[in-house]
Tab-separated table of N, CA, C and O in Angstrom:
chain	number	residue	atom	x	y	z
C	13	UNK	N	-77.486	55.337	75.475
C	13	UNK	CA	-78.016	54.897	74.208
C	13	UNK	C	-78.686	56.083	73.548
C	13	UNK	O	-79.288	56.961	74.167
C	14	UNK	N	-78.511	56.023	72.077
C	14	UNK	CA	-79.038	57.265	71.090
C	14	UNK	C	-80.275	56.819	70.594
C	14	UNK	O	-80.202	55.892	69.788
C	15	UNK	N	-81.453	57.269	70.888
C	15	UNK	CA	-82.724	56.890	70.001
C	15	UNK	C	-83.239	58.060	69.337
C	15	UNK	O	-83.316	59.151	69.901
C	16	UNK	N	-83.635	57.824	68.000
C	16	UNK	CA	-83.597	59.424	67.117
C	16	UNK	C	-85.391	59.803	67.837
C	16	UNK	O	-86.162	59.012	68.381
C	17	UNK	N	-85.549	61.089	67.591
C	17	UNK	CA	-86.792	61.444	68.298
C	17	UNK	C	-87.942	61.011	68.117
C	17	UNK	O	-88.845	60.772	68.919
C	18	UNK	N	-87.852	60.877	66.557
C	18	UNK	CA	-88.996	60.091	65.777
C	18	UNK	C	-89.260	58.629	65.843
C	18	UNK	O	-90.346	58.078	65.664
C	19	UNK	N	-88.518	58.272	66.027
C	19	UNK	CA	-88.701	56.483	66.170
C	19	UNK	C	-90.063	56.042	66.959
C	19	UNK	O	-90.720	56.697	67.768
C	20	UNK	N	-90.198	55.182	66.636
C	20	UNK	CA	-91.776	54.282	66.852
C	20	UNK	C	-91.547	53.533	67.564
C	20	UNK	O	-90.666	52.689	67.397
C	21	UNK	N	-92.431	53.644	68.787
C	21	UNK	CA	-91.827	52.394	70.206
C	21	UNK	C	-91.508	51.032	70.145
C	21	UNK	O	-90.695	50.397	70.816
C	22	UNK	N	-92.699	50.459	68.723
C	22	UNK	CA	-92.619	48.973	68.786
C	22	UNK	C	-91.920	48.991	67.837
C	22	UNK	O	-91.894	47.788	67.577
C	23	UNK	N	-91.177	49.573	66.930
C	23	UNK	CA	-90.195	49.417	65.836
C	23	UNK	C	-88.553	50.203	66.066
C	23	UNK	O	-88.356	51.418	66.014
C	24	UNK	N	-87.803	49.441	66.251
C	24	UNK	CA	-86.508	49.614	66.278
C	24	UNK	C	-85.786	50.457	65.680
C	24	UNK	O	-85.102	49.861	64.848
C	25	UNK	N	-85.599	51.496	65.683
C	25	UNK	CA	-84.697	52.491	64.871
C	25	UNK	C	-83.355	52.240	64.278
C	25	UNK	O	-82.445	52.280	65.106
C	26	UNK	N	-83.061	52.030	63.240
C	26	UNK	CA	-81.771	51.789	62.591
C	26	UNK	C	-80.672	52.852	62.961
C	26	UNK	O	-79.538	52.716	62.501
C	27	UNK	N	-81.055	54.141	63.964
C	27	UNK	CA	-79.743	54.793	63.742
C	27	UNK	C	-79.530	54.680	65.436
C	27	UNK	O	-79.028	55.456	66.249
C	28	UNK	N	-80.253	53.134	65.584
C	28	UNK	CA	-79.934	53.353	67.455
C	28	UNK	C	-78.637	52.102	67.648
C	28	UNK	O	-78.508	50.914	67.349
C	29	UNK	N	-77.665	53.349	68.447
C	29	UNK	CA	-76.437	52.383	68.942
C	29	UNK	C	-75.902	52.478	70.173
C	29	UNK	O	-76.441	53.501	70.595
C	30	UNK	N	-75.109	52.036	71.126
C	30	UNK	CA	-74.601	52.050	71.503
C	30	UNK	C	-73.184	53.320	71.786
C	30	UNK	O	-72.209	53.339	71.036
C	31	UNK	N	-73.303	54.070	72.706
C	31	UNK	CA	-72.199	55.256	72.214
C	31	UNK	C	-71.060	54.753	72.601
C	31	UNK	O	-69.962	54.902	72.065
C	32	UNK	N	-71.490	53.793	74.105
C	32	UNK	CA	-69.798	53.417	74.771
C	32	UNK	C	-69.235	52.502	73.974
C	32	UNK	O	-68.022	52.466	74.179
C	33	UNK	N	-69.614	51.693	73.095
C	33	UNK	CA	-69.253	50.848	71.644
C	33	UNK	C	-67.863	51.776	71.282
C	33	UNK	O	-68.005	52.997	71.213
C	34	UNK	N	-66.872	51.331	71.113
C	34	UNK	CA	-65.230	51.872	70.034
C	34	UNK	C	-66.036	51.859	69.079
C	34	UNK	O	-66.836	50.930	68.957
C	35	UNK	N	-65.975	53.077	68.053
C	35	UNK	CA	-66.405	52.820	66.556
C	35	UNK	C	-65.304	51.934	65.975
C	35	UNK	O	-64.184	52.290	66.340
C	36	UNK	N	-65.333	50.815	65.121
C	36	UNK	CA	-64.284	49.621	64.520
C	36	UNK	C	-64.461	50.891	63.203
C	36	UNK	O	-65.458	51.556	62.924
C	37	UNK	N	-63.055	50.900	62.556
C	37	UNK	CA	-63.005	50.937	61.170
C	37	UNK	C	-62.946	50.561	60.061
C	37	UNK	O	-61.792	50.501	59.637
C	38	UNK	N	-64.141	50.109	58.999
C	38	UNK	CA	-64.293	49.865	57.920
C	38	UNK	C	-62.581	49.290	57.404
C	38	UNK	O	-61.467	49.790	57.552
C	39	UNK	N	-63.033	48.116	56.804
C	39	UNK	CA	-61.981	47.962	55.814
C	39	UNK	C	-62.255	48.618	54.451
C	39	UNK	O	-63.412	48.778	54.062
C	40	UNK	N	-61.126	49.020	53.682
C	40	UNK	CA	-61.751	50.110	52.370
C	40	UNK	C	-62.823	49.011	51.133
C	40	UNK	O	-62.786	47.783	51.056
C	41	UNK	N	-63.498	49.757	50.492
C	41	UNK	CA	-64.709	48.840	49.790
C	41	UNK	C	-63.528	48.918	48.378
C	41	UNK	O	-62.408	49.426	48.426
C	42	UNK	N	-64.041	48.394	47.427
C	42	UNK	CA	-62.987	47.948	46.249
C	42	UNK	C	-64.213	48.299	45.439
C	42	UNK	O	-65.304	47.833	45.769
C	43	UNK	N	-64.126	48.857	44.709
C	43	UNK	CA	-65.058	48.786	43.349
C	43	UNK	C	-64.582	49.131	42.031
C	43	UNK	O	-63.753	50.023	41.850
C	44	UNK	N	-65.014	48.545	41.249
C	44	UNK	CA	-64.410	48.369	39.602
C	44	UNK	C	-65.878	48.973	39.075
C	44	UNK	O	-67.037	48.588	39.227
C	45	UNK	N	-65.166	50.293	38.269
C	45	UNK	CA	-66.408	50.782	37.787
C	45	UNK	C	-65.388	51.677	36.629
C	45	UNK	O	-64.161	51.758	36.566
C	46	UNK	N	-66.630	52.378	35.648
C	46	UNK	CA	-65.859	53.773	35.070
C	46	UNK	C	-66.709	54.031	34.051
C	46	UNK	O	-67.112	52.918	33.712
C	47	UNK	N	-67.125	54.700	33.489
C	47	UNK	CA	-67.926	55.353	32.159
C	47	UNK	C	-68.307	54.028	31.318
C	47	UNK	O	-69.505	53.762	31.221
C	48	UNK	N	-67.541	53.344	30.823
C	48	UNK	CA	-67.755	52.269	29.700
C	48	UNK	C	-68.306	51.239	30.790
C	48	UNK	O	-69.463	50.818	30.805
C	49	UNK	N	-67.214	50.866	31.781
C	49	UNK	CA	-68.142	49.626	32.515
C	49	UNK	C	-69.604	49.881	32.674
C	49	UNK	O	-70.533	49.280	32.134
C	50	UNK	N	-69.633	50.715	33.372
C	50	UNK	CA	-71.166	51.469	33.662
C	50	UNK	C	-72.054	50.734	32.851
C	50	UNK	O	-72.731	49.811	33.305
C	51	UNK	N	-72.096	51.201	31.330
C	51	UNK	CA	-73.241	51.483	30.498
C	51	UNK	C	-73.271	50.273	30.012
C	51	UNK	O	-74.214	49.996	29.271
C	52	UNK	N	-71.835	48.828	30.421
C	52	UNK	CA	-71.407	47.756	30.212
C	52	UNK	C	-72.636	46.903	31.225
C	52	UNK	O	-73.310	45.935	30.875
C	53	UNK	N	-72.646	47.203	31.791
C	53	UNK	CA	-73.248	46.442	33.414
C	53	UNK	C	-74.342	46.957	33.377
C	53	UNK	O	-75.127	46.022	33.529
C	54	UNK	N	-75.099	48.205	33.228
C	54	UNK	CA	-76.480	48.822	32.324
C	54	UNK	C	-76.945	47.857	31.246
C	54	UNK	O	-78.014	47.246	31.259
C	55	UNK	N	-76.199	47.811	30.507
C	55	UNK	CA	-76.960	47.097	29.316
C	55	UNK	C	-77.357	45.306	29.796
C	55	UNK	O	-78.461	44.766	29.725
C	56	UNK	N	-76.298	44.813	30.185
C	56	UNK	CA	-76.302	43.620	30.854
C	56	UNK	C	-77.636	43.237	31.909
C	56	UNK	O	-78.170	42.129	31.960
C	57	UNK	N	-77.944	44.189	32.556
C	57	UNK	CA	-79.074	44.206	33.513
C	57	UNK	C	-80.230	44.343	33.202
C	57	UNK	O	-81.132	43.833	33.867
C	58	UNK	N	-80.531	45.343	31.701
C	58	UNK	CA	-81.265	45.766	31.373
C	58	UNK	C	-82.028	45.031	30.168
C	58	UNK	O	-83.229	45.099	29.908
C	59	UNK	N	-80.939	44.247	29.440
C	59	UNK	CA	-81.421	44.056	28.107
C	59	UNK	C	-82.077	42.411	28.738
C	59	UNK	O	-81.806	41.674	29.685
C	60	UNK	N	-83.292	42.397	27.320
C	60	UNK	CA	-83.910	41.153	27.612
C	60	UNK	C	-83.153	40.053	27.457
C	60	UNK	O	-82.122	40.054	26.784
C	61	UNK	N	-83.694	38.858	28.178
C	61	UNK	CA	-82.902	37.651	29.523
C	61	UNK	C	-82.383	37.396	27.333
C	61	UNK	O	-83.080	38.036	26.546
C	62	UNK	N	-81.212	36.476	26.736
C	62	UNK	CA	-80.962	36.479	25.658
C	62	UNK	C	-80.727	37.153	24.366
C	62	UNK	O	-80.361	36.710	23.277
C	63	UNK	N	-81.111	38.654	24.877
C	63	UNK	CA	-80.801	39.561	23.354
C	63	UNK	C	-79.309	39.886	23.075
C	63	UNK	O	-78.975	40.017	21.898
C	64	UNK	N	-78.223	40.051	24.227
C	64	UNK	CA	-77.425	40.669	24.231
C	64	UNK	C	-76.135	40.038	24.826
C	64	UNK	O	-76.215	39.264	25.779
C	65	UNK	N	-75.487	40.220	24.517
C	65	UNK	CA	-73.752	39.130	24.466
C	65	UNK	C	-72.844	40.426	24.714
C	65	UNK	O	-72.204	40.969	23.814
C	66	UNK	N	-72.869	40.896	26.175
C	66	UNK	CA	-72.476	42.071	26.641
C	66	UNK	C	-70.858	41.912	27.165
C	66	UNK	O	-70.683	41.395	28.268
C	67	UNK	N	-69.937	42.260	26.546
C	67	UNK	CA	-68.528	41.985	26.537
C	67	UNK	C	-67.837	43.703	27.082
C	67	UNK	O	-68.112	44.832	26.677
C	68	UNK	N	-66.891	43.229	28.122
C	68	UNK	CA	-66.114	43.922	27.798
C	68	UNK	C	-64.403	43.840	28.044
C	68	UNK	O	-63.753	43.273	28.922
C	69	UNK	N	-64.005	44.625	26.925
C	69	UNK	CA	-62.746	44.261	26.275
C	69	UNK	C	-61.495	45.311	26.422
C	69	UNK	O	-61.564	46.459	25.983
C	70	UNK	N	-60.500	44.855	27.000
C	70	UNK	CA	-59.869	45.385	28.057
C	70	UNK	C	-58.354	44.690	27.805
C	70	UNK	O	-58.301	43.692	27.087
C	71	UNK	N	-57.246	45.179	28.348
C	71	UNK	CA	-55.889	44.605	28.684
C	71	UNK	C	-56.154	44.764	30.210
C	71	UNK	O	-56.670	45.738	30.758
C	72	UNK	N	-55.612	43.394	30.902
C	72	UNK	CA	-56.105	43.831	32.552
C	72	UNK	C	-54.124	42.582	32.915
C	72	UNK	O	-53.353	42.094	32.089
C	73	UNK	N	-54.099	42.568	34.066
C	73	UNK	CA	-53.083	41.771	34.501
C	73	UNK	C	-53.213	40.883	35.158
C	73	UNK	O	-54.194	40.847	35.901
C	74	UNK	N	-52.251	39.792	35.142
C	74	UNK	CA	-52.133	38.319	36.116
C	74	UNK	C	-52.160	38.295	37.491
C	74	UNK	O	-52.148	37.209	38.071
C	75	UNK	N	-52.210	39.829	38.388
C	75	UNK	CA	-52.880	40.045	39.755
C	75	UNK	C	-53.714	39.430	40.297
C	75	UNK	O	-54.576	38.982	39.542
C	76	UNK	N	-53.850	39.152	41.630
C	76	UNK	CA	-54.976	39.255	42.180
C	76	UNK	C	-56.054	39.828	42.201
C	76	UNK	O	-57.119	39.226	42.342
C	77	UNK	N	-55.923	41.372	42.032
C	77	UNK	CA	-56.642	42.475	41.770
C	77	UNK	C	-57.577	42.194	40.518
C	77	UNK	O	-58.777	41.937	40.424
C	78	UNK	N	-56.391	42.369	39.446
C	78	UNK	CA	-57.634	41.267	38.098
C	78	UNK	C	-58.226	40.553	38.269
C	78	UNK	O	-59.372	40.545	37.819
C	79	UNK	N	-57.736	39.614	39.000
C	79	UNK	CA	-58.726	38.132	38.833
C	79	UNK	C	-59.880	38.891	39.632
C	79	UNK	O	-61.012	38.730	39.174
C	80	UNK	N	-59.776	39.536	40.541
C	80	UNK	CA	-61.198	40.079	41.092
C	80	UNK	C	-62.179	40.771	40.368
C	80	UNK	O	-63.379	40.563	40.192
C	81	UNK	N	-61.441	41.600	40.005
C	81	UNK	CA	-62.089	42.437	38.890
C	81	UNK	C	-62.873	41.818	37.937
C	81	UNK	O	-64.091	41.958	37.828
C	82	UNK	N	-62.039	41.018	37.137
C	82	UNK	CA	-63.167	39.803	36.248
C	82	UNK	C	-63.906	39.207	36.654
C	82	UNK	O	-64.889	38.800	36.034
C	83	UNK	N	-63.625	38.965	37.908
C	83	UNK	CA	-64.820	38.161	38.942
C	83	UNK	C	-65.638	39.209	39.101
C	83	UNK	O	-66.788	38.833	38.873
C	84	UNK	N	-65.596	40.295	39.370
C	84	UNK	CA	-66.721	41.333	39.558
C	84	UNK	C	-67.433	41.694	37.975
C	84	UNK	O	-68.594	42.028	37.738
C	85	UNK	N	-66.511	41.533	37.203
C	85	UNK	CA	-67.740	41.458	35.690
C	85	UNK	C	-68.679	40.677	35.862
C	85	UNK	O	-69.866	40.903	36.097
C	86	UNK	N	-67.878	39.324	35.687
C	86	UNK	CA	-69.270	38.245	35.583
C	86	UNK	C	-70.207	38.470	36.390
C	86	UNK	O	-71.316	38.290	35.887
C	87	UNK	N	-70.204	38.999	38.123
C	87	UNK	CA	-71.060	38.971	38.899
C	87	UNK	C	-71.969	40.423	38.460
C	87	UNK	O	-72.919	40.907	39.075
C	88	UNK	N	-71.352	40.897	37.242
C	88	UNK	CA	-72.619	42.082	36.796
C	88	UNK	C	-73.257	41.594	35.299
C	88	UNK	O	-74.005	42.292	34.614
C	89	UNK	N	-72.753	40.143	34.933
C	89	UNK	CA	-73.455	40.202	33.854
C	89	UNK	C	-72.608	40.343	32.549
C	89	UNK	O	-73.156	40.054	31.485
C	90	UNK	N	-71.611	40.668	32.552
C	90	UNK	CA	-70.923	41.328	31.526
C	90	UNK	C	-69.426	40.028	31.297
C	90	UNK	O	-68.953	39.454	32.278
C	91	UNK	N	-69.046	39.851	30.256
C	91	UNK	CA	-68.303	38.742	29.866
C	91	UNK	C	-66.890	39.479	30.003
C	91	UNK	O	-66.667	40.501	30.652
C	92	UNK	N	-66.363	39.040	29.561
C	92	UNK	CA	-65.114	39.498	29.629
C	92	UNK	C	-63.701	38.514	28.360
C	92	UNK	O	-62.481	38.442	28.507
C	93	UNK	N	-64.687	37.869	27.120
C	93	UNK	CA	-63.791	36.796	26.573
C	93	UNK	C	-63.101	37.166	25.607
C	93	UNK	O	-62.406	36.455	24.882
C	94	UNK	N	-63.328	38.739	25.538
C	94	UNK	CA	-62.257	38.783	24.420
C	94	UNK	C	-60.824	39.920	25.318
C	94	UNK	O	-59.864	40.253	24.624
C	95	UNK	N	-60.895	40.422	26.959
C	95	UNK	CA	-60.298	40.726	27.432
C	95	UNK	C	-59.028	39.761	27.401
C	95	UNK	O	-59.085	38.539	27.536
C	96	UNK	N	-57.624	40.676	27.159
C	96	UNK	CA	-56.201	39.703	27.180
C	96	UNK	C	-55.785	40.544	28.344
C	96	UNK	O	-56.004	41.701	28.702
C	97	UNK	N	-54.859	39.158	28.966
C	97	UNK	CA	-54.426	38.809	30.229
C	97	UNK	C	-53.070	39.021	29.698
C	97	UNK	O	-52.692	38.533	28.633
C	98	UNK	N	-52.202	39.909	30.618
C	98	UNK	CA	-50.915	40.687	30.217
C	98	UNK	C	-49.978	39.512	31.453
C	98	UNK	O	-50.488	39.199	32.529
C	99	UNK	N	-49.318	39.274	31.241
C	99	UNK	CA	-48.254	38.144	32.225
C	99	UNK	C	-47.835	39.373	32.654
C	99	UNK	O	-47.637	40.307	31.877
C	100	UNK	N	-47.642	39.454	34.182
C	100	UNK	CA	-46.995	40.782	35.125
C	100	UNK	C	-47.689	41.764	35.021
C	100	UNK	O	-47.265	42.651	35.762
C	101	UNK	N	-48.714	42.106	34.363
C	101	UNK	CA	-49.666	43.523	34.104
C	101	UNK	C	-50.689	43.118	35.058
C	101	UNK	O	-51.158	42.049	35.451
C	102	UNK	N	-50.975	45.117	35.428
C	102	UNK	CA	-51.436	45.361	36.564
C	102	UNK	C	-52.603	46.025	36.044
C	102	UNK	O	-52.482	46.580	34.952
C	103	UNK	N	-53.740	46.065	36.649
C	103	UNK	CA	-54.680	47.261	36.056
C	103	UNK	C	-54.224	48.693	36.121
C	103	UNK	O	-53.262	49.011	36.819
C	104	UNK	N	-54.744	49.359	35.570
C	104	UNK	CA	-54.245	50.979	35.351
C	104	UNK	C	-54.591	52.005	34.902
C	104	UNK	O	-54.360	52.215	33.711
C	105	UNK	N	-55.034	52.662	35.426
C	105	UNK	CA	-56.147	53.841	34.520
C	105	UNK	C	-55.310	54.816	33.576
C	105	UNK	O	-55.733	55.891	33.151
C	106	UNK	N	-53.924	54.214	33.290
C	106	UNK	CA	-53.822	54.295	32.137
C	106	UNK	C	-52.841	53.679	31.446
C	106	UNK	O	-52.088	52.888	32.013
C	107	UNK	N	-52.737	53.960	30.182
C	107	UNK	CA	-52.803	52.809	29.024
C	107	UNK	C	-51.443	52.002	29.184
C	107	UNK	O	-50.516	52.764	29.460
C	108	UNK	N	-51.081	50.705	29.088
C	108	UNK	CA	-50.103	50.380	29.072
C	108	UNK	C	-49.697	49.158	28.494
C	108	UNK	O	-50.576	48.316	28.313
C	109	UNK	N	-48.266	48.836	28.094
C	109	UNK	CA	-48.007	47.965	26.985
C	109	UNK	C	-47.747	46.941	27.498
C	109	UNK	O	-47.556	47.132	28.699
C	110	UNK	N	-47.570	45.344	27.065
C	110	UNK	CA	-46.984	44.291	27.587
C	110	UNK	C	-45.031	44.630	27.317
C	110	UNK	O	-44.604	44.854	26.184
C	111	UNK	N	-44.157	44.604	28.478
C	111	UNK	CA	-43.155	44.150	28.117
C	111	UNK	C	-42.670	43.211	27.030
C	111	UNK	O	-43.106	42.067	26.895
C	112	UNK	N	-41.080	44.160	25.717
C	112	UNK	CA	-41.040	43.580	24.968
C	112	UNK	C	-39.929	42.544	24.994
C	112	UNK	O	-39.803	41.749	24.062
């Protein structure tokens, strides 16, 4: 067992583990972020509880991935009602058209 040097007898050290433990590997984290969301999800957090009707407006796709993604707006606060939903469109960091 690893106990860091400093640790305090009656308090448990967070970087104490087990070495003969397999390290398991992380499944990858997902995050929806970028310059505009940012200051989108900033303002949302920040502005007083009713001043602000914080939207953001986007072409995103009928994925799974989208639907998360919009699910991760709302869970920052930020609407998403004037975003259009592309039938077969995927998110994409960059720009793309609905099939004509």
């Amino acid at each position: 067992m690893y106990r860091a040097r400093h640790a305090e007898p009656d308090r448990p050290d967070r970087r104490t583990h087990d070495r003969t433990e397999p390290s398991r590997p992380r499944p990858p984290a997902v995050g929806y972020a970028g310059d505009t969301f940012n200051v989108a999800a900033y303002l949302a957090r920040t502005a007083a509880p009713g001043t602000a009707d914080v939207q953001f407006v986007t072409l995103i796709g009928d994925d799974p991935y989208s639907t998360r993604m919009r699910e991760s707006w709302t869970a920052h606060g930020v609407a998403s009602d004037h975003t259009r939903i592309v039938p077969g469109g995927q998110p994409s960091s960059a720009p793309t058209c609905p099939p004509a």
